[in-house]
PDB file of C-alpha atoms in Angstrom:
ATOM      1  CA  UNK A 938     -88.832 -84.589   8.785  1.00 40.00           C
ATOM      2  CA  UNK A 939     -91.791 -86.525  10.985  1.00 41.00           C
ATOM      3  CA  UNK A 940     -90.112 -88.140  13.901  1.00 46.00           C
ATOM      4  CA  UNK A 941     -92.241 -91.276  14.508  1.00 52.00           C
ATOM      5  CA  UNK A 942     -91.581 -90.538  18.602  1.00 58.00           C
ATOM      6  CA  UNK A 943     -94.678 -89.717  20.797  1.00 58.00           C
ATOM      7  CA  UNK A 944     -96.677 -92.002  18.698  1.00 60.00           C
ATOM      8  CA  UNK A 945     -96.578 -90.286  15.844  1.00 69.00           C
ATOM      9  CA  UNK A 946     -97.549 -86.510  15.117  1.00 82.00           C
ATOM     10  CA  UNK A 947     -94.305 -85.009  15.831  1.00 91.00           C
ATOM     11  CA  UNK A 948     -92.724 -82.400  13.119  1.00 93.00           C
ATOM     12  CA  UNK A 949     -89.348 -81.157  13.382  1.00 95.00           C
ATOM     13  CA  UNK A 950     -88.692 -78.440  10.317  1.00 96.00           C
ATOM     14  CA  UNK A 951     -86.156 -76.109   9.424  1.00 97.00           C
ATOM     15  CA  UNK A 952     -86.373 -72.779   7.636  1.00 97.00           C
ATOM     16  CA  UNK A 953     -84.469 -70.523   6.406  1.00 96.00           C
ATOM     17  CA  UNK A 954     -84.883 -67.047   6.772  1.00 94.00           C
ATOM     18  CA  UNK A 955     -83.046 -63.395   5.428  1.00 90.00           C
ATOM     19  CA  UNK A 956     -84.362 -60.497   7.953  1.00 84.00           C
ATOM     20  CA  UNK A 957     -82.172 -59.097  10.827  1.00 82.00           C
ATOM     21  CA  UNK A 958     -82.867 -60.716  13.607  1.00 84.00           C
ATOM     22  CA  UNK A 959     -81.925 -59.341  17.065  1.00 78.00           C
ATOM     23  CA  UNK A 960     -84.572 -59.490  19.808  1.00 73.00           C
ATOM     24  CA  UNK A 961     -81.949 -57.984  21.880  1.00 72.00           C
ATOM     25  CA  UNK A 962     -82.535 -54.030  20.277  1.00 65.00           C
ATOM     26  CA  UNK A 963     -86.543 -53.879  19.288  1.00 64.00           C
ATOM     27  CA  UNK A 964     -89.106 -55.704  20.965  1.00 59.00           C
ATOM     28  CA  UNK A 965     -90.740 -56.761  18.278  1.00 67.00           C
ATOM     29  CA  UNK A 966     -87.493 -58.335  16.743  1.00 72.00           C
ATOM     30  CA  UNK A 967     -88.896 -62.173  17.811  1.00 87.00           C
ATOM     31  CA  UNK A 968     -92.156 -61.649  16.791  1.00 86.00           C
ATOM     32  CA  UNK A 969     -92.170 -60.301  13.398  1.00 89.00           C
ATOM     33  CA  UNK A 970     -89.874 -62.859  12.514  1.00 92.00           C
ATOM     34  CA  UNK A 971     -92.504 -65.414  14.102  1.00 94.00           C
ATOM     35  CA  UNK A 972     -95.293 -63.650  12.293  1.00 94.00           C
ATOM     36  CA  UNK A 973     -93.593 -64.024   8.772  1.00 94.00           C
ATOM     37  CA  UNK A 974     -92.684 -67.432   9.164  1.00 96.00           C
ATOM     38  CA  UNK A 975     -95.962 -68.721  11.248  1.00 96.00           C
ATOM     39  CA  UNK A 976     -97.938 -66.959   8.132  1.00 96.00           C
ATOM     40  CA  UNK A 977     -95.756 -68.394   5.347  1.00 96.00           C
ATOM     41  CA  UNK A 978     -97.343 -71.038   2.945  1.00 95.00           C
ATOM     42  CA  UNK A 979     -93.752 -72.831   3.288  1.00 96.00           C
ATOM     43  CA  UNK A 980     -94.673 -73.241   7.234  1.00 96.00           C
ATOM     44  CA  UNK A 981     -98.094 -74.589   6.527  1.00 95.00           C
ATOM     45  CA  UNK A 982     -97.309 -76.698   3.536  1.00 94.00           C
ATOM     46  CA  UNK A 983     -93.903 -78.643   5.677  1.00 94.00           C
ATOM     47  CA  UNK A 984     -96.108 -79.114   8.846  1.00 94.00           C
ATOM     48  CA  UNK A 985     -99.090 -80.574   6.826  1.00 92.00           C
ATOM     49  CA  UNK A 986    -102.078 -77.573   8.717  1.00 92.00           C
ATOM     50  CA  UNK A 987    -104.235 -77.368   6.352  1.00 84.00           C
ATOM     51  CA  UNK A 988    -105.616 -74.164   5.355  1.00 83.00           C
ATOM     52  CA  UNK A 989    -102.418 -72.593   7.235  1.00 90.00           C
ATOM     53  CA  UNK A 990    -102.225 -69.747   9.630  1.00 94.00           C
ATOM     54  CA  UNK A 991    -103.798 -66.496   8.591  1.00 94.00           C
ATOM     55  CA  UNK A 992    -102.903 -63.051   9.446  1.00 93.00           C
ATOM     56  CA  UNK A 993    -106.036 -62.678  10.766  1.00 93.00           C
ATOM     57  CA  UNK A 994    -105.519 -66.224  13.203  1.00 93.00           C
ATOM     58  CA  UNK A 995    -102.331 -64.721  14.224  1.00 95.00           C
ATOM     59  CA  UNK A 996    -104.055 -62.444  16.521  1.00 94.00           C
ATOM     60  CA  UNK A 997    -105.523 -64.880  17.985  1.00 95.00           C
ATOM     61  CA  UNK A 998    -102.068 -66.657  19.358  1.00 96.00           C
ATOM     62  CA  UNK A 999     -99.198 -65.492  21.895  1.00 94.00           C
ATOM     63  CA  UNK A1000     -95.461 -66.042  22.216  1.00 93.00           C
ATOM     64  CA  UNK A1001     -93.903 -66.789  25.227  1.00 93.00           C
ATOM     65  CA  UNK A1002     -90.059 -66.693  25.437  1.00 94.00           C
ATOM     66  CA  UNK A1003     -88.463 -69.876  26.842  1.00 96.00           C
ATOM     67  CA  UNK A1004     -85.314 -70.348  28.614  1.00 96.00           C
ATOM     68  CA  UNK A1005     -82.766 -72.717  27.175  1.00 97.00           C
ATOM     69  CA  UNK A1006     -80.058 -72.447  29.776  1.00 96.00           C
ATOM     70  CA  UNK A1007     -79.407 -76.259  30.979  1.00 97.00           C
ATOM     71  CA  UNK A1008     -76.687 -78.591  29.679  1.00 95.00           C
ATOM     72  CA  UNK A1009     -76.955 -81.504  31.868  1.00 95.00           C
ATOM     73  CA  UNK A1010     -79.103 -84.095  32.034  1.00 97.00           C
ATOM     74  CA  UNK A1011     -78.409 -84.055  35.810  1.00 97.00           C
ATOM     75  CA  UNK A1012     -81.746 -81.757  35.461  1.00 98.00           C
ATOM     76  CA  UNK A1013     -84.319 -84.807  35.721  1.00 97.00           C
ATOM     77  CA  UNK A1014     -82.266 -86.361  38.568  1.00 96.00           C
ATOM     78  CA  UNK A1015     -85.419 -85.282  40.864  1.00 96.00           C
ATOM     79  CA  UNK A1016     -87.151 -87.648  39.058  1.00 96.00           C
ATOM     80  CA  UNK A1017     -85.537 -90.183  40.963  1.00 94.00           C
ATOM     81  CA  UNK A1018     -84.311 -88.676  43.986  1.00 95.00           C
ATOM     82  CA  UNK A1019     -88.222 -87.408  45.253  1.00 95.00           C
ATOM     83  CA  UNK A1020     -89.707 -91.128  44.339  1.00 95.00           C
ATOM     84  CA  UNK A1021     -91.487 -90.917  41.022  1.00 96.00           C
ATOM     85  CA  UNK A1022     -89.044 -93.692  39.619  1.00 95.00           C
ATOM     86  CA  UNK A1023     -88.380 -96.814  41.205  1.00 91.00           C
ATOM     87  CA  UNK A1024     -84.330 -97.262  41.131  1.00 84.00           C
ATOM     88  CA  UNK A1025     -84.716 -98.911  37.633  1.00 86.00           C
ATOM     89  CA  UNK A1026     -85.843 -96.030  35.892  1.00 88.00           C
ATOM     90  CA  UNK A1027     -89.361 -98.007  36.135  1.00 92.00           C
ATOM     91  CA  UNK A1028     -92.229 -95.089  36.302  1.00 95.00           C
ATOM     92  CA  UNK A1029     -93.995 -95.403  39.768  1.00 94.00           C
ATOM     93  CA  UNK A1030     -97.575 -96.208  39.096  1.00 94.00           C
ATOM     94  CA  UNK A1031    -100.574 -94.200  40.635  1.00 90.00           C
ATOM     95  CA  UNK A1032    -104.393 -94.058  40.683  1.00 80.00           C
ATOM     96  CA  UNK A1033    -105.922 -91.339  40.018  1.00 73.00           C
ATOM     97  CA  UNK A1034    -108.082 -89.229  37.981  1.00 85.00           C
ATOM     98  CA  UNK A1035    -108.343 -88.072  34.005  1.00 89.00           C
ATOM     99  CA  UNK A1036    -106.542 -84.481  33.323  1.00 90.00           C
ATOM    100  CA  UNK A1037    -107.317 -83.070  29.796  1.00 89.00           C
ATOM    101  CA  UNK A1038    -108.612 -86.169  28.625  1.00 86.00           C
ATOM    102  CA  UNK A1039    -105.179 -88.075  29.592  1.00 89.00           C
ATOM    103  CA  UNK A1040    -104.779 -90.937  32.153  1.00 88.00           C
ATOM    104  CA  UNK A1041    -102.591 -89.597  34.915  1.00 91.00           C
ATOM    105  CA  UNK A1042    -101.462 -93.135  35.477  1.00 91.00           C
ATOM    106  CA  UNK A1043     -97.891 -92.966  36.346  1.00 94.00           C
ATOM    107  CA  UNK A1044     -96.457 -90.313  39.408  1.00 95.00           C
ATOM    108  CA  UNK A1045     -94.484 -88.406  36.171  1.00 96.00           C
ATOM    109  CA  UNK A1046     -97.678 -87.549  34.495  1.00 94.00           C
ATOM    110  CA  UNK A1047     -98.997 -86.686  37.729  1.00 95.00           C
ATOM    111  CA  UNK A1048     -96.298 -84.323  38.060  1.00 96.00           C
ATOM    112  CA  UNK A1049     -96.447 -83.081  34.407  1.00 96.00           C
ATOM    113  CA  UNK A1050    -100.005 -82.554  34.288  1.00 94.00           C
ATOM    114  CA  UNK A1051    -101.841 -82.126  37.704  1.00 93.00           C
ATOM    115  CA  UNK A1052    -101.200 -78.907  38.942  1.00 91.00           C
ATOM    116  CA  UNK A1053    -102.345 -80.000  42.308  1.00 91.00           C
ATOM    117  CA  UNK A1054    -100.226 -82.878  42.397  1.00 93.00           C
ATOM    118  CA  UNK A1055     -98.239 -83.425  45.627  1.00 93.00           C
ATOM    119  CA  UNK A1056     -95.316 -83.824  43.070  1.00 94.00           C
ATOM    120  CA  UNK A1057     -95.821 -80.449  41.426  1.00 94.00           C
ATOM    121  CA  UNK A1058     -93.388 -78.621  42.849  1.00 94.00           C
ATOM    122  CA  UNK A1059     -90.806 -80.515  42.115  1.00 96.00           C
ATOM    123  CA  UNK A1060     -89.965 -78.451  39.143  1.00 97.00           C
ATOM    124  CA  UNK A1061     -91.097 -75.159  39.883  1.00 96.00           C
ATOM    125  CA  UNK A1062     -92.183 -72.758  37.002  1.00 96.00           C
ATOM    126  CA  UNK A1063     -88.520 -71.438  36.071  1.00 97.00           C
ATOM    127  CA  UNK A1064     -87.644 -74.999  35.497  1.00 97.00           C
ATOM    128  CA  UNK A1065     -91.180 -75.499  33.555  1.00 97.00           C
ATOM    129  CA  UNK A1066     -89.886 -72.773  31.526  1.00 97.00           C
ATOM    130  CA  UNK A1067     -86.751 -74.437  30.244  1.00 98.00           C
ATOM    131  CA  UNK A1068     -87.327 -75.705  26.890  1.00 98.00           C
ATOM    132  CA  UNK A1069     -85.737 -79.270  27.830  1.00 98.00           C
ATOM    133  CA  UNK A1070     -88.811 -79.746  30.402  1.00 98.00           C
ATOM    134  CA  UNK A1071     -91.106 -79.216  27.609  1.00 97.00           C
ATOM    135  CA  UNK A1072     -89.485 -81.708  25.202  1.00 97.00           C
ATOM    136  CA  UNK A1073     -90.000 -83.897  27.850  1.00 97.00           C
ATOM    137  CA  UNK A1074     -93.241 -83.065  28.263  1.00 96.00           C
ATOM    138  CA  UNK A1075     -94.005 -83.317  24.603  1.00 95.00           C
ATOM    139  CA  UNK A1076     -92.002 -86.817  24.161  1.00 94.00           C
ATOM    140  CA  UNK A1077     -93.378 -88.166  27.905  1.00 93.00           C
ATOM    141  CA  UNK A1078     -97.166 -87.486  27.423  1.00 92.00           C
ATOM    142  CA  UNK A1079     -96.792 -87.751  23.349  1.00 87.00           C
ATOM    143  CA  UNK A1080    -100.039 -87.263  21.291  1.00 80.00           C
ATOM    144  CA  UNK A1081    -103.226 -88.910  21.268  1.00 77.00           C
ATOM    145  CA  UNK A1082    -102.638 -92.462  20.280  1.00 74.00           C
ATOM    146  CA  UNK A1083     -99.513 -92.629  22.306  1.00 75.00           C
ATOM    147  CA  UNK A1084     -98.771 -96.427  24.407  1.00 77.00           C
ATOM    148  CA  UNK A1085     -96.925 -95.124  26.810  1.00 78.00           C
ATOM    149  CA  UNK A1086     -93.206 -97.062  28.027  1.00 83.00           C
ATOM    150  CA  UNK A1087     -93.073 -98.387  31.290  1.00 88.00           C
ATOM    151  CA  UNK A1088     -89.595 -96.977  32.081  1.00 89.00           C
ATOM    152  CA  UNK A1089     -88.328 -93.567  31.708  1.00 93.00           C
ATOM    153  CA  UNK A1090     -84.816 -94.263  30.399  1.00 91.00           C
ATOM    154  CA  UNK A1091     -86.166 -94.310  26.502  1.00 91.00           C
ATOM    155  CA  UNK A1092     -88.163 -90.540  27.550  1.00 93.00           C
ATOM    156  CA  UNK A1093     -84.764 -89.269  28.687  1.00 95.00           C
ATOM    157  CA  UNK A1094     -82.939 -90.564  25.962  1.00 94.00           C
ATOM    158  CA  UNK A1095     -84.939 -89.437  22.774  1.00 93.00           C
ATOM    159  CA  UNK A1096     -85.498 -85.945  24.760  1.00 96.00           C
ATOM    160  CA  UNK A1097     -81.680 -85.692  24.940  1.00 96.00           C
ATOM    161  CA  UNK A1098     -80.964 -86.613  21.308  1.00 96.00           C
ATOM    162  CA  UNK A1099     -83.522 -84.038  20.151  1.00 96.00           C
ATOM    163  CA  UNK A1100     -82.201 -81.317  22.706  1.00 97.00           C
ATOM    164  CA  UNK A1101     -78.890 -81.723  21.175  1.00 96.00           C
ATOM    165  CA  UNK A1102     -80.026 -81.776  17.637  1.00 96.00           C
ATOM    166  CA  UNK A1103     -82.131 -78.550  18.400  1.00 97.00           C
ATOM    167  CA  UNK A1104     -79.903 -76.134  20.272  1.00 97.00           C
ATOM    168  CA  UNK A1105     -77.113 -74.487  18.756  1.00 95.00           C
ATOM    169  CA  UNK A1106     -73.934 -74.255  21.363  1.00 94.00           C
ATOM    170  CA  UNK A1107     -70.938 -71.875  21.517  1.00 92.00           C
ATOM    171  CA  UNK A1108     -67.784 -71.735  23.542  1.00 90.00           C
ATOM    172  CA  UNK A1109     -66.842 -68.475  24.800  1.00 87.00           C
ATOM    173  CA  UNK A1110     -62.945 -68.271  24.121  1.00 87.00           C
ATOM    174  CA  UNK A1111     -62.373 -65.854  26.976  1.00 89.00           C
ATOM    175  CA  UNK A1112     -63.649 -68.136  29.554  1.00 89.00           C
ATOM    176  CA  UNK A1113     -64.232 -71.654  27.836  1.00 90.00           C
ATOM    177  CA  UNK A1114     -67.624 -71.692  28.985  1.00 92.00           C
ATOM    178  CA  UNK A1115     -70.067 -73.361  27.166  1.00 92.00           C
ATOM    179  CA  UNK A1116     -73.664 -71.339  26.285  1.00 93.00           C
ATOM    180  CA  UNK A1117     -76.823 -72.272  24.054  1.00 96.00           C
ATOM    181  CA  UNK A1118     -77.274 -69.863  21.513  1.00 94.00           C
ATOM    182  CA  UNK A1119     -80.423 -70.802  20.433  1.00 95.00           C
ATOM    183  CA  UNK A1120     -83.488 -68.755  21.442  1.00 95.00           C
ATOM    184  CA  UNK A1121     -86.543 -70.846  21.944  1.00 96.00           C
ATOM    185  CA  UNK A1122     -90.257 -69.433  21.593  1.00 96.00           C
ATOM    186  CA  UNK A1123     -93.565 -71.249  22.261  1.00 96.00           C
ATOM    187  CA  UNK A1124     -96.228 -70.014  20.003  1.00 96.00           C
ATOM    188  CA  UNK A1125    -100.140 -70.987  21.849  1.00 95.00           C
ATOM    189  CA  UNK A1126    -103.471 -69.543  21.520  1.00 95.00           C
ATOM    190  CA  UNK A1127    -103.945 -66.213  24.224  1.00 94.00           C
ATOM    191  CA  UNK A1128    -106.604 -67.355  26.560  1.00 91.00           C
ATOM    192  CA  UNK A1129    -109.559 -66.404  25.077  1.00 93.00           C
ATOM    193  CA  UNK A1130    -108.004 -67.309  21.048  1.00 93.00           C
ATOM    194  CA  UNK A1131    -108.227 -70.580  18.720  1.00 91.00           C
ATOM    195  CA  UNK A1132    -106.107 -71.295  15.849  1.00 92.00           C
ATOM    196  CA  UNK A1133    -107.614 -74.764  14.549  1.00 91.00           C
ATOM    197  CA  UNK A1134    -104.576 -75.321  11.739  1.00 91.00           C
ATOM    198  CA  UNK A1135    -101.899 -74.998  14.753  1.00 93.00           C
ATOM    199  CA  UNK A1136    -103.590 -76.328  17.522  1.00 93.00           C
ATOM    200  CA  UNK A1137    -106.568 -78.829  16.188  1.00 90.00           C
ATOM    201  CA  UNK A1138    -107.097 -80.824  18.871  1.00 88.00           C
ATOM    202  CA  UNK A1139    -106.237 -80.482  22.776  1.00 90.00           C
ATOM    203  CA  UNK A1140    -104.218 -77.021  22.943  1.00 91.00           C
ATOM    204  CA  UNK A1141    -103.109 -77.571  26.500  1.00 91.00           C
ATOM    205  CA  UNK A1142    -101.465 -81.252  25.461  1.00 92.00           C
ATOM    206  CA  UNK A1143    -100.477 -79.901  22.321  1.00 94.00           C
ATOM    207  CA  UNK A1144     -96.686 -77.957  21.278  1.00 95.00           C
ATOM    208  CA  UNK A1145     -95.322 -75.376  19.041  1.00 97.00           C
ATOM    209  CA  UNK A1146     -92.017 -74.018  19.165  1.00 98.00           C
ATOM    210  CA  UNK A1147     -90.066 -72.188  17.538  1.00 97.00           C
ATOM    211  CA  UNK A1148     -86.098 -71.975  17.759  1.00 97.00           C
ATOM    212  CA  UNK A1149     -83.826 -69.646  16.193  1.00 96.00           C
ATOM    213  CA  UNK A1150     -80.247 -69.505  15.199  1.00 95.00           C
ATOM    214  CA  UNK A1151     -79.612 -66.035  14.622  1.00 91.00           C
ATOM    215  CA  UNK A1152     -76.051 -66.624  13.198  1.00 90.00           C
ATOM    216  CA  UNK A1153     -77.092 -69.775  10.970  1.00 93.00           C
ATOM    217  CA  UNK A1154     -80.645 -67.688  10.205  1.00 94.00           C
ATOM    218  CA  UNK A1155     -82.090 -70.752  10.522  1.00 96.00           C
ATOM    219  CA  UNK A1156     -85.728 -71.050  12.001  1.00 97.00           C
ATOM    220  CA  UNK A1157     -86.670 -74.729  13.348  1.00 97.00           C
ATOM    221  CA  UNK A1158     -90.698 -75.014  14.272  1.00 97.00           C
ATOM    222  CA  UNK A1159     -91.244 -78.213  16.145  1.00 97.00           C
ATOM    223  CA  UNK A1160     -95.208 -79.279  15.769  1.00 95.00           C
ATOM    224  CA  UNK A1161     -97.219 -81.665  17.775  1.00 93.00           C
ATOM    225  CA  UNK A1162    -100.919 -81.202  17.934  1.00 90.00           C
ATOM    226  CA  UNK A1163    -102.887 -83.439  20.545  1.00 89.00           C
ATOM    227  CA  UNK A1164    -105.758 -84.512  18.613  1.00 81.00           C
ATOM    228  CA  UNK A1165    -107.461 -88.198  18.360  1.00 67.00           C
ATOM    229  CA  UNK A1166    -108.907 -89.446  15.331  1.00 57.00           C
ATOM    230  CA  UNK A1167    -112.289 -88.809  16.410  1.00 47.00           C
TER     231      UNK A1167
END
């Protein structure tokens, strides 16, 4: 369904799907899977894009594997602990400059978006690569007509919630530890590629991913282009 979070824009759908999937043996495994669901009229037609995505446009995009590895949300703690919150969870304000057309008004978007922030390294990029940093991402800097909160607490929470509702977890029985299942794949243009009915707008503030639950075959795309009404 549409999730009315990030002001709007968001699309969280599930699909079903009947090949073998197992990334694990062939190399292609994720992306032909990707490739038939991307290109399906069921994709397009849920997520509203339009004309859909061609064959032919699929060239013109990349997958990038994501890790999906944390279970706590002990993972924003820096957040707090290196000064971009005040002890309320209130979001440190800063002046500064435009990045992608966004106001990098507050020292988490400075740390989300500037890549020469002095925060930047906070979360270095194995940690940018964990899908739960870019929910957060996606739910923090939200789409174009996004009014941002003044305190992080609400970010954290509806970025937990959807976590949760997104990754599949198992408990090993021989040791009782607890693993996510899921696999998690972001789908963007390749540098020099477009792909207007993913990515209409802003492509560097804008998401697709792709999670799948190999035992449950169940695909779940979640869609948020950046893109004003202008």
């Amino acid at each position: 369904g549409t999730m009315k979070l990030a002001g709007g824009g968001l699309k969280v759908q599930r699909f079903k799907f009947d090949r073998r999937f197992d990334p694990e043996s062939s190399p292609g495994g994720a992306a032909d899977l990707l490739f038939d669901l991307v290109t399906s009229e069921e994709f397009s037609h849920s997520l509203e894009l339009g004309l859909g995505v061609t064959p032919e446009s699929w060239t013109q995009l990349e997958v990038e594997k994501l890790s999906a590895t944390v279970l706590n949300m002990g993972f924003f703690d820096p957040l707090e602990s290196e000064g971009l919150l005040a002890p309320n969870g209130f979001l440190r304000k800063c002046m500064n400059d435009r990045v992608h057309g966004v106001d990098i008004d507050t020292l988490v978007t400075d740390m989300l978006l500037n890549e020469e922030s002095e925060h930047a390294h906070i979360y270095g990029e194995a940690q940018r690569n964990e899908f739960l940093f870019r929910l957060f991402q996606l739910l923090f800097i939200g789409g174009a007509m996004h009014q941002r909160d003044e305190d992080v607490l609400a970010y954290l929470e509806q970025t937990k919630l959807l976590y949760k509702d997104l990754m599949t977890v198992h408990k090993r029985s021989a040791t009782g530890k607890v693993e996510i299942t899921s696999r998690v794949y972001a789908v963007r243009p390749t540098a020099t590629g477009r792909c207007t009915a993913l990515f209409p707008g802003t492509v560097e503030l804008s998401h697709c991913y792709i999670i799948v639950d190999a035992a449950k075959k169940l695909a779940t795309a979640v869609h948020m282009p950046y893109k004003g009404f202008w």
